[in-house]
PDB file of C-alpha atoms and ligand atoms in Angstrom:
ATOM      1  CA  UNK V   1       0.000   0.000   0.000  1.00 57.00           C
ATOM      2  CA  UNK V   2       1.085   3.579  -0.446  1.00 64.00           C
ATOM      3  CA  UNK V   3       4.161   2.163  -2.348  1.00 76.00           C
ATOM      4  CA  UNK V   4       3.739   4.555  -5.498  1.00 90.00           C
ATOM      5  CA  UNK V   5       3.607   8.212  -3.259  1.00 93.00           C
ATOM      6  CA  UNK V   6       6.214  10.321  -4.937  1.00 89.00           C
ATOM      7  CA  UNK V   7       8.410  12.674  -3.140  1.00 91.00           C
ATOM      8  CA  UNK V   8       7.602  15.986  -5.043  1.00 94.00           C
ATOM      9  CA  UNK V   9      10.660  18.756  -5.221  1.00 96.00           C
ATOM     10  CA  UNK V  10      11.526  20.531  -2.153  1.00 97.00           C
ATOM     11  CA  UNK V  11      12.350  24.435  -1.552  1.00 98.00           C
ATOM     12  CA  UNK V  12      13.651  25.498   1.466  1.00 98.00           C
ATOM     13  CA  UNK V  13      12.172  28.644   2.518  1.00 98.00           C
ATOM     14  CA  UNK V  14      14.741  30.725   4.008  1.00 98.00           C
ATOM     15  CA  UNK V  15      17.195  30.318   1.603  1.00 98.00           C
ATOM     16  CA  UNK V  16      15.249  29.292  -1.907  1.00 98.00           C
ATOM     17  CA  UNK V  17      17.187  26.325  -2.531  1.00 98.00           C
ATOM     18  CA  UNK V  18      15.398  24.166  -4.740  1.00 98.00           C
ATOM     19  CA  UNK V  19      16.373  20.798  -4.573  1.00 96.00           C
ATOM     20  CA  UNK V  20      14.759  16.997  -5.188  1.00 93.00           C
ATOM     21  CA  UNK V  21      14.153  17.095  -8.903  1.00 87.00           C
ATOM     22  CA  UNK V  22      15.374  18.233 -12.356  1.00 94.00           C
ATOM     23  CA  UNK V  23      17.006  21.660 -12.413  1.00 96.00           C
ATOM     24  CA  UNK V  24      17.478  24.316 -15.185  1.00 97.00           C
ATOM     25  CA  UNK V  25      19.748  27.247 -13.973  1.00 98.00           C
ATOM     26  CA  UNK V  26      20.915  30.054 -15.651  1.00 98.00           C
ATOM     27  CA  UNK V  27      23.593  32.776 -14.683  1.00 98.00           C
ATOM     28  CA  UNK V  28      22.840  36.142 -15.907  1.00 98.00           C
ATOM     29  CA  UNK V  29      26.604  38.075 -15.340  1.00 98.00           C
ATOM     30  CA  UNK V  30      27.609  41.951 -16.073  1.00 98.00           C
ATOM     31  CA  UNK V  31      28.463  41.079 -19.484  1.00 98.00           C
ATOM     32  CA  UNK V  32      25.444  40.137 -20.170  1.00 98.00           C
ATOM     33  CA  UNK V  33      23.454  43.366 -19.476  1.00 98.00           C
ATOM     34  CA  UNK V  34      25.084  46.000 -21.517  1.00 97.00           C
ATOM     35  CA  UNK V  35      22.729  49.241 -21.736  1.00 96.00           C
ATOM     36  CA  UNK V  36      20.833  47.784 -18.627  1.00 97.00           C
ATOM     37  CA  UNK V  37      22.816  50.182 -15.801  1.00 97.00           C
ATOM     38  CA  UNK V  38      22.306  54.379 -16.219  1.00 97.00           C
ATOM     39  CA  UNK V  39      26.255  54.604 -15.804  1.00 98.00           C
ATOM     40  CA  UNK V  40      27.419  52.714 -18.512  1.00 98.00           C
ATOM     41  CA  UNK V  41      31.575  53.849 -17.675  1.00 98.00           C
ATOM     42  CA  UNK V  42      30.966  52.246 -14.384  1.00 98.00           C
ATOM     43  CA  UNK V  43      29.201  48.940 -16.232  1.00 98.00           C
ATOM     44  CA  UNK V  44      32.517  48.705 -18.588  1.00 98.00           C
ATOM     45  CA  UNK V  45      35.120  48.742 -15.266  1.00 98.00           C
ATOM     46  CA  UNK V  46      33.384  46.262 -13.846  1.00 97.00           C
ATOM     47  CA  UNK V  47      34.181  42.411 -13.938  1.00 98.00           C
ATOM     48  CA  UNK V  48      31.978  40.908 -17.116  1.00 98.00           C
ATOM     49  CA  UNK V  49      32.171  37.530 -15.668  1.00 98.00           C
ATOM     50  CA  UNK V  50      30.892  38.855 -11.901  1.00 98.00           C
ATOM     51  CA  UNK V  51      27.574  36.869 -11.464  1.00 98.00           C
ATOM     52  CA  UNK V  52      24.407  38.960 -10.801  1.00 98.00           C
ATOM     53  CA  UNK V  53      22.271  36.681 -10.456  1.00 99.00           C
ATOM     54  CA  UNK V  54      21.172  32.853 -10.622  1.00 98.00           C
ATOM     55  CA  UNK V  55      17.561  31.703 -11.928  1.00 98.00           C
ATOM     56  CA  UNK V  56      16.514  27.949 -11.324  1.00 98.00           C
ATOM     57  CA  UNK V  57      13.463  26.511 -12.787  1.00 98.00           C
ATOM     58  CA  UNK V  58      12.031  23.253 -12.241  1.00 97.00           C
ATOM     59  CA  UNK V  59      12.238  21.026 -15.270  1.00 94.00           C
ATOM     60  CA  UNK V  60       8.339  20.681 -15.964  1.00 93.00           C
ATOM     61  CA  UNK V  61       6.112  19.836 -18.847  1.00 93.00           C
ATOM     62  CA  UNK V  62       5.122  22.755 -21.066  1.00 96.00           C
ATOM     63  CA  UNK V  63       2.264  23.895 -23.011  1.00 97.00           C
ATOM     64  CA  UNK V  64      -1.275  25.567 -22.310  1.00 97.00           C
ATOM     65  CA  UNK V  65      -2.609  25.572 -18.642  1.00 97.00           C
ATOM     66  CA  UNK V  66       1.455  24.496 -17.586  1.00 98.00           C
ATOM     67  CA  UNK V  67       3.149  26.455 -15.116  1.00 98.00           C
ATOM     68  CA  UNK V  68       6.897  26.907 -14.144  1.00 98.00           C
ATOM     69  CA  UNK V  69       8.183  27.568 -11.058  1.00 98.00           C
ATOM     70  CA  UNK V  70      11.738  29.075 -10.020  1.00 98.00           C
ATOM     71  CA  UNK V  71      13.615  30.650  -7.791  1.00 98.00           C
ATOM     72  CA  UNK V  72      15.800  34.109  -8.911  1.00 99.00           C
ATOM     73  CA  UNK V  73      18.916  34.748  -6.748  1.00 99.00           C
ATOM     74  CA  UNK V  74      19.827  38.564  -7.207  1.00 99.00           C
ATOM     75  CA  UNK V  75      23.572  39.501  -5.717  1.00 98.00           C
ATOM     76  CA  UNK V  76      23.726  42.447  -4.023  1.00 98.00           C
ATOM     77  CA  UNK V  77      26.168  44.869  -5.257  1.00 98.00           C
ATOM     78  CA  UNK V  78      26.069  48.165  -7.364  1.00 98.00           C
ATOM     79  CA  UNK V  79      27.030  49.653 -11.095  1.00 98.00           C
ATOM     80  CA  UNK V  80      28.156  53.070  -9.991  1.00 98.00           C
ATOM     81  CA  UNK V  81      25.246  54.277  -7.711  1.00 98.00           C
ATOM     82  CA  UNK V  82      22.864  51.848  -9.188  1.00 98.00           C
ATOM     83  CA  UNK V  83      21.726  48.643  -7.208  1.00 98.00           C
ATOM     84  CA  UNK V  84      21.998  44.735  -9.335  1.00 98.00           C
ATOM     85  CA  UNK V  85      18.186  44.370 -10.854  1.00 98.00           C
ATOM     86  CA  UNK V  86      17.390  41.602 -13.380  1.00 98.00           C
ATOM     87  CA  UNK V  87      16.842  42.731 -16.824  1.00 98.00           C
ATOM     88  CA  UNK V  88      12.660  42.771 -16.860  1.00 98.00           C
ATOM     89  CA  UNK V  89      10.650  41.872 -19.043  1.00 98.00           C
ATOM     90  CA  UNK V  90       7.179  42.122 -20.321  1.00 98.00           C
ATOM     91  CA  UNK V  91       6.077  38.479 -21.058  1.00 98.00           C
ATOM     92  CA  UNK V  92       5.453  37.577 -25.039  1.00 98.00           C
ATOM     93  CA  UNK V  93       2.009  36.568 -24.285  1.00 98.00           C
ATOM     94  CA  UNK V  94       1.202  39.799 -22.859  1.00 98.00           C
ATOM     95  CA  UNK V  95      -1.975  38.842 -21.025  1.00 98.00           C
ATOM     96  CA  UNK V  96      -0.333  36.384 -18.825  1.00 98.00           C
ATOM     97  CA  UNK V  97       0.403  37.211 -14.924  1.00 98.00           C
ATOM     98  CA  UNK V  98       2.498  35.601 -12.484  1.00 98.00           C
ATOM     99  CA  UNK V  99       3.330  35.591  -9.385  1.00 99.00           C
ATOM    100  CA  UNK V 100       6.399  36.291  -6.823  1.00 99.00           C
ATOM    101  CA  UNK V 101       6.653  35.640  -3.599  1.00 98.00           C
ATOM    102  CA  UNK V 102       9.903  36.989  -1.676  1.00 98.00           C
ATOM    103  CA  UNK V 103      11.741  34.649   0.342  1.00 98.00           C
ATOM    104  CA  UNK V 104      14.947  36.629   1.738  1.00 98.00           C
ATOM    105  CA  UNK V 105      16.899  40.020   1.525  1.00 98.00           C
ATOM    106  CA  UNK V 106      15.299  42.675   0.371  1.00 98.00           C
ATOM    107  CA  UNK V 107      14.507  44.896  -2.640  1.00 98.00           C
ATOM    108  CA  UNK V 108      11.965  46.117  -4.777  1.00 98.00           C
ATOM    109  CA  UNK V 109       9.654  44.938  -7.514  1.00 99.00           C
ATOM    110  CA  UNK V 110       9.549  46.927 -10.644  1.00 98.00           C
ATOM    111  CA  UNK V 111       6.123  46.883 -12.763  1.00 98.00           C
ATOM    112  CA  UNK V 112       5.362  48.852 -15.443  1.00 98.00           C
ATOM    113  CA  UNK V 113       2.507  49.033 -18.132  1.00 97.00           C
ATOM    114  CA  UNK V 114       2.613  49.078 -21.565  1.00 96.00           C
ATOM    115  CA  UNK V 115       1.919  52.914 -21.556  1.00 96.00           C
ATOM    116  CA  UNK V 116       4.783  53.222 -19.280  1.00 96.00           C
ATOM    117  CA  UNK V 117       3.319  54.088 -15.871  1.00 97.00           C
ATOM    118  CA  UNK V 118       5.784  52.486 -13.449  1.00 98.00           C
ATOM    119  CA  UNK V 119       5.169  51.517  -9.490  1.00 98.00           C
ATOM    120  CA  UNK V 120       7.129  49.973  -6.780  1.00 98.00           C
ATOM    121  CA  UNK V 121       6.465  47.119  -4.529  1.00 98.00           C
ATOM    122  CA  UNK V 122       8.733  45.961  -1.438  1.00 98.00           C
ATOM    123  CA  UNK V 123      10.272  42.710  -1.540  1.00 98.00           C
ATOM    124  CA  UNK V 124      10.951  40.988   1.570  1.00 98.00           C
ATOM    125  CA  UNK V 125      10.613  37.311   3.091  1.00 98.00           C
ATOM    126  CA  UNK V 126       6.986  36.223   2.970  1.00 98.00           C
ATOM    127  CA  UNK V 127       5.723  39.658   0.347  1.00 98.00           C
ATOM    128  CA  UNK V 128       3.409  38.493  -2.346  1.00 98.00           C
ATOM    129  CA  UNK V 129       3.385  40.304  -5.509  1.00 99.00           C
ATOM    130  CA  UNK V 130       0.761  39.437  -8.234  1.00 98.00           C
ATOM    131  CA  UNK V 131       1.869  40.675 -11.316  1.00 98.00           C
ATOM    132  CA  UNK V 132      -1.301  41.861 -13.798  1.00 98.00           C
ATOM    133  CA  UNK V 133      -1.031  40.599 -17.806  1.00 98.00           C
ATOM    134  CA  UNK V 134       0.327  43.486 -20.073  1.00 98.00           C
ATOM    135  CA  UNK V 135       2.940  44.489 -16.504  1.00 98.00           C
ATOM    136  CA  UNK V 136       6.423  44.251 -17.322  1.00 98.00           C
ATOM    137  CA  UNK V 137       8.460  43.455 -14.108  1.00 98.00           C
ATOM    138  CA  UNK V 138      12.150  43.583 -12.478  1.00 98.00           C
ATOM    139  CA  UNK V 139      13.402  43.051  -9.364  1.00 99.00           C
ATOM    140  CA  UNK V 140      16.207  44.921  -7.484  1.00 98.00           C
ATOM    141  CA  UNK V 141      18.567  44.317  -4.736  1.00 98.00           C
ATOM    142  CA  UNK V 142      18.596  47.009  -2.623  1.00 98.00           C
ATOM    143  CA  UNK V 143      20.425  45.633   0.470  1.00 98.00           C
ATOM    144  CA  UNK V 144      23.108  43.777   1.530  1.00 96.00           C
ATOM    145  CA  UNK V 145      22.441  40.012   0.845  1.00 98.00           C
ATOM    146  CA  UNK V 146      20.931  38.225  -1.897  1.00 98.00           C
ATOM    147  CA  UNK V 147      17.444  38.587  -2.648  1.00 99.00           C
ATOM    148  CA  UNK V 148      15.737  35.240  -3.427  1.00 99.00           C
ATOM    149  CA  UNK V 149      12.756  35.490  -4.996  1.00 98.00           C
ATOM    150  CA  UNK V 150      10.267  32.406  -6.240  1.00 98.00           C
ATOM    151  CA  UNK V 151       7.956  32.941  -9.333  1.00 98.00           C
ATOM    152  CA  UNK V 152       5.070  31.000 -10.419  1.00 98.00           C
ATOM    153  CA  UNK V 153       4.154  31.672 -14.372  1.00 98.00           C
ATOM    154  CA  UNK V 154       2.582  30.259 -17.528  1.00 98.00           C
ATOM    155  CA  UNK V 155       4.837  28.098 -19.426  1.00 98.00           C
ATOM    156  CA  UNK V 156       3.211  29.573 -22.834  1.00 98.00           C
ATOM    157  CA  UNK V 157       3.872  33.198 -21.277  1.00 98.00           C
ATOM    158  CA  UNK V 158       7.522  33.573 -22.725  1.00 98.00           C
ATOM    159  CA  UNK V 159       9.951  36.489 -22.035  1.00 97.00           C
ATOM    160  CA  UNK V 160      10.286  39.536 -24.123  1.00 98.00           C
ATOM    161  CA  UNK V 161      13.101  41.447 -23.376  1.00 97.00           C
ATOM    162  CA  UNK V 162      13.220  43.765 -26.046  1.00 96.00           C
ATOM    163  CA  UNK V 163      10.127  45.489 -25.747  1.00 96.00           C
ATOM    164  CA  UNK V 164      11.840  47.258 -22.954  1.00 93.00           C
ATOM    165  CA  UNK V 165      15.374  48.710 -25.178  1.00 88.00           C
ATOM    166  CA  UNK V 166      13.945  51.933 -23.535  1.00 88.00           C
ATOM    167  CA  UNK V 167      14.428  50.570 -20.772  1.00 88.00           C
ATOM    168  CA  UNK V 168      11.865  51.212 -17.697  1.00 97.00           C
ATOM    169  CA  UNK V 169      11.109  54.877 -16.625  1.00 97.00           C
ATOM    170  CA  UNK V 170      12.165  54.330 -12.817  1.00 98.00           C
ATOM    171  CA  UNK V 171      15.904  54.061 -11.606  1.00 98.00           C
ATOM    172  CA  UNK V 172      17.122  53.153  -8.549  1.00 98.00           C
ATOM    173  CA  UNK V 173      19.731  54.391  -6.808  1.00 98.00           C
ATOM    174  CA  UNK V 174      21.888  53.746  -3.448  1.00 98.00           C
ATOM    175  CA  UNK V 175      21.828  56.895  -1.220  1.00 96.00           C
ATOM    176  CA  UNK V 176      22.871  57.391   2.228  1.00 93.00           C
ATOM    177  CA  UNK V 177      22.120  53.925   4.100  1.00 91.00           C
ATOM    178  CA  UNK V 178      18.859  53.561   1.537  1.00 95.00           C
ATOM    179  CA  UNK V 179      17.830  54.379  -2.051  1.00 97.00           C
ATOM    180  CA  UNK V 180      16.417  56.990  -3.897  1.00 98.00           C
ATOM    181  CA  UNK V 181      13.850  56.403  -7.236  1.00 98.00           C
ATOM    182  CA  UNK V 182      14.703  58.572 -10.328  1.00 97.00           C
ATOM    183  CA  UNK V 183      12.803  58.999 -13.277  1.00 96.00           C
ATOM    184  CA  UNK V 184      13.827  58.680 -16.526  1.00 80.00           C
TER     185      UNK V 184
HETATM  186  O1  LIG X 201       9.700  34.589 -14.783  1.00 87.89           O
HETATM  187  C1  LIG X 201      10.158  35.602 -14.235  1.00 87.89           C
HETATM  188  O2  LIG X 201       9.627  36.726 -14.305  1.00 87.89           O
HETATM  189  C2  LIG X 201      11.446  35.443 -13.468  1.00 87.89           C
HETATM  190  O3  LIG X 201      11.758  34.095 -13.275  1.00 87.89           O
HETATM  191  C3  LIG X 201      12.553  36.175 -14.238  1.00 87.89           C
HETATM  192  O4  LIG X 201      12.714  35.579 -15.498  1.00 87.89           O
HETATM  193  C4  LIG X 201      13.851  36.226 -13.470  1.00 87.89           C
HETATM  194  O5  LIG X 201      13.685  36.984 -12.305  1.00 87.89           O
HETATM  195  C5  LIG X 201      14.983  36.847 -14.279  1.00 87.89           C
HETATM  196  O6  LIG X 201      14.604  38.068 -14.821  1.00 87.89           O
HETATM  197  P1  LIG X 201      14.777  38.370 -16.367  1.00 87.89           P
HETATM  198  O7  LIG X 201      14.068  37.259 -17.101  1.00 87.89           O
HETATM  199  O8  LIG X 201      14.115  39.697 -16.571  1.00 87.89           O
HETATM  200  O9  LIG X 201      16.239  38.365 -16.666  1.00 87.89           O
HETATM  201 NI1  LIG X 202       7.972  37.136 -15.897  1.00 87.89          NI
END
């Protein structure tokens, strides 16, 4: 009896290590985001192969009604004045949400509509953060540890990164012992 129970994947909570099953992880480093940081002198001194940050994703089956789940490890650490964030993206099927849920550290959450109206939520362990379809998003480390973060999307949603060359309309920026939001 009971022989066929399967021991699902397990994340630990305080530190959003995913472990137990198959893993896909990708390291986004500073060579990877040029034109993402205001300063972009300060982006060229740094070291391109410095890791800012880590995204694993559950291997799972794809296709409509699928979701993936993964965790996004952002470093803390600056280019010039201005904190690590992910790139951001608004997702290729635009009117698909997801959802983060902040685990440690803390930062902010970046979403911004299509028409460019931009607002700020805080990260920290235990936030929730439902993103709305057509919401481009982007997370940023504004302390001193990691922030982990684990996301819950559509598989179909995809990532579209280039919708954003812009870039978003909020920056921000380390100042005195906390950070200041720029526009532009
Ligand atoms: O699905 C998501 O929104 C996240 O898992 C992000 O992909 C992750 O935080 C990395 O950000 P980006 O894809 O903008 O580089
Ligand atoms: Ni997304």
């Amino acid at each position: 009896m009971n022989s066929d129970i399967f021991m699902p994947s397990q994340l630990t909570w305080a530190t959003g290590a995913l472990a137990g099953g198959p893993l896909i992880r990708k390291t986004t480093r500073l060579a990877d985001l040029p034109g993402i940081f205001a300063d972009g002198e300060a982006w060229k001194c740094g070291n391109p192969q410095k890791s800012v940050y880590d995204v694993d994703v559950l291997g799972s089956p794809v296709g409509e009604g699928a979701l993936f789940v993964g965790v996004t490890h952002l470093r803390a650490g600056n280019v010039g004045d201005e904190f690590f964030m992910t790139r951001g993206h608004f997702h290729q099927r635009r009117e698909q949400g997801e959802v983060y849920f902040g685990l440690r550290g803390c930062g902010l959450l970046l979403l911004q509509t299509e028409a460019g109206d931009a607002r700020l939520e805080q990260v920290t362990a235990g936030s929730v953060h439902i993103i709305p379809p057509f919401t481009a998003h982007r997370l940023i480390n504004t302390g001193n540890e990691t922030l982990s973060s684990l996301a819950v999307w559509p598989s179909i949603a995809g990532h579209d990164y280039a919708a954003l060359a812009e870039g978003f309309t909020l920056r921000i920026f380390a100042s005195g012992e906390g950070y200041e939001v720029r526009h532009g």
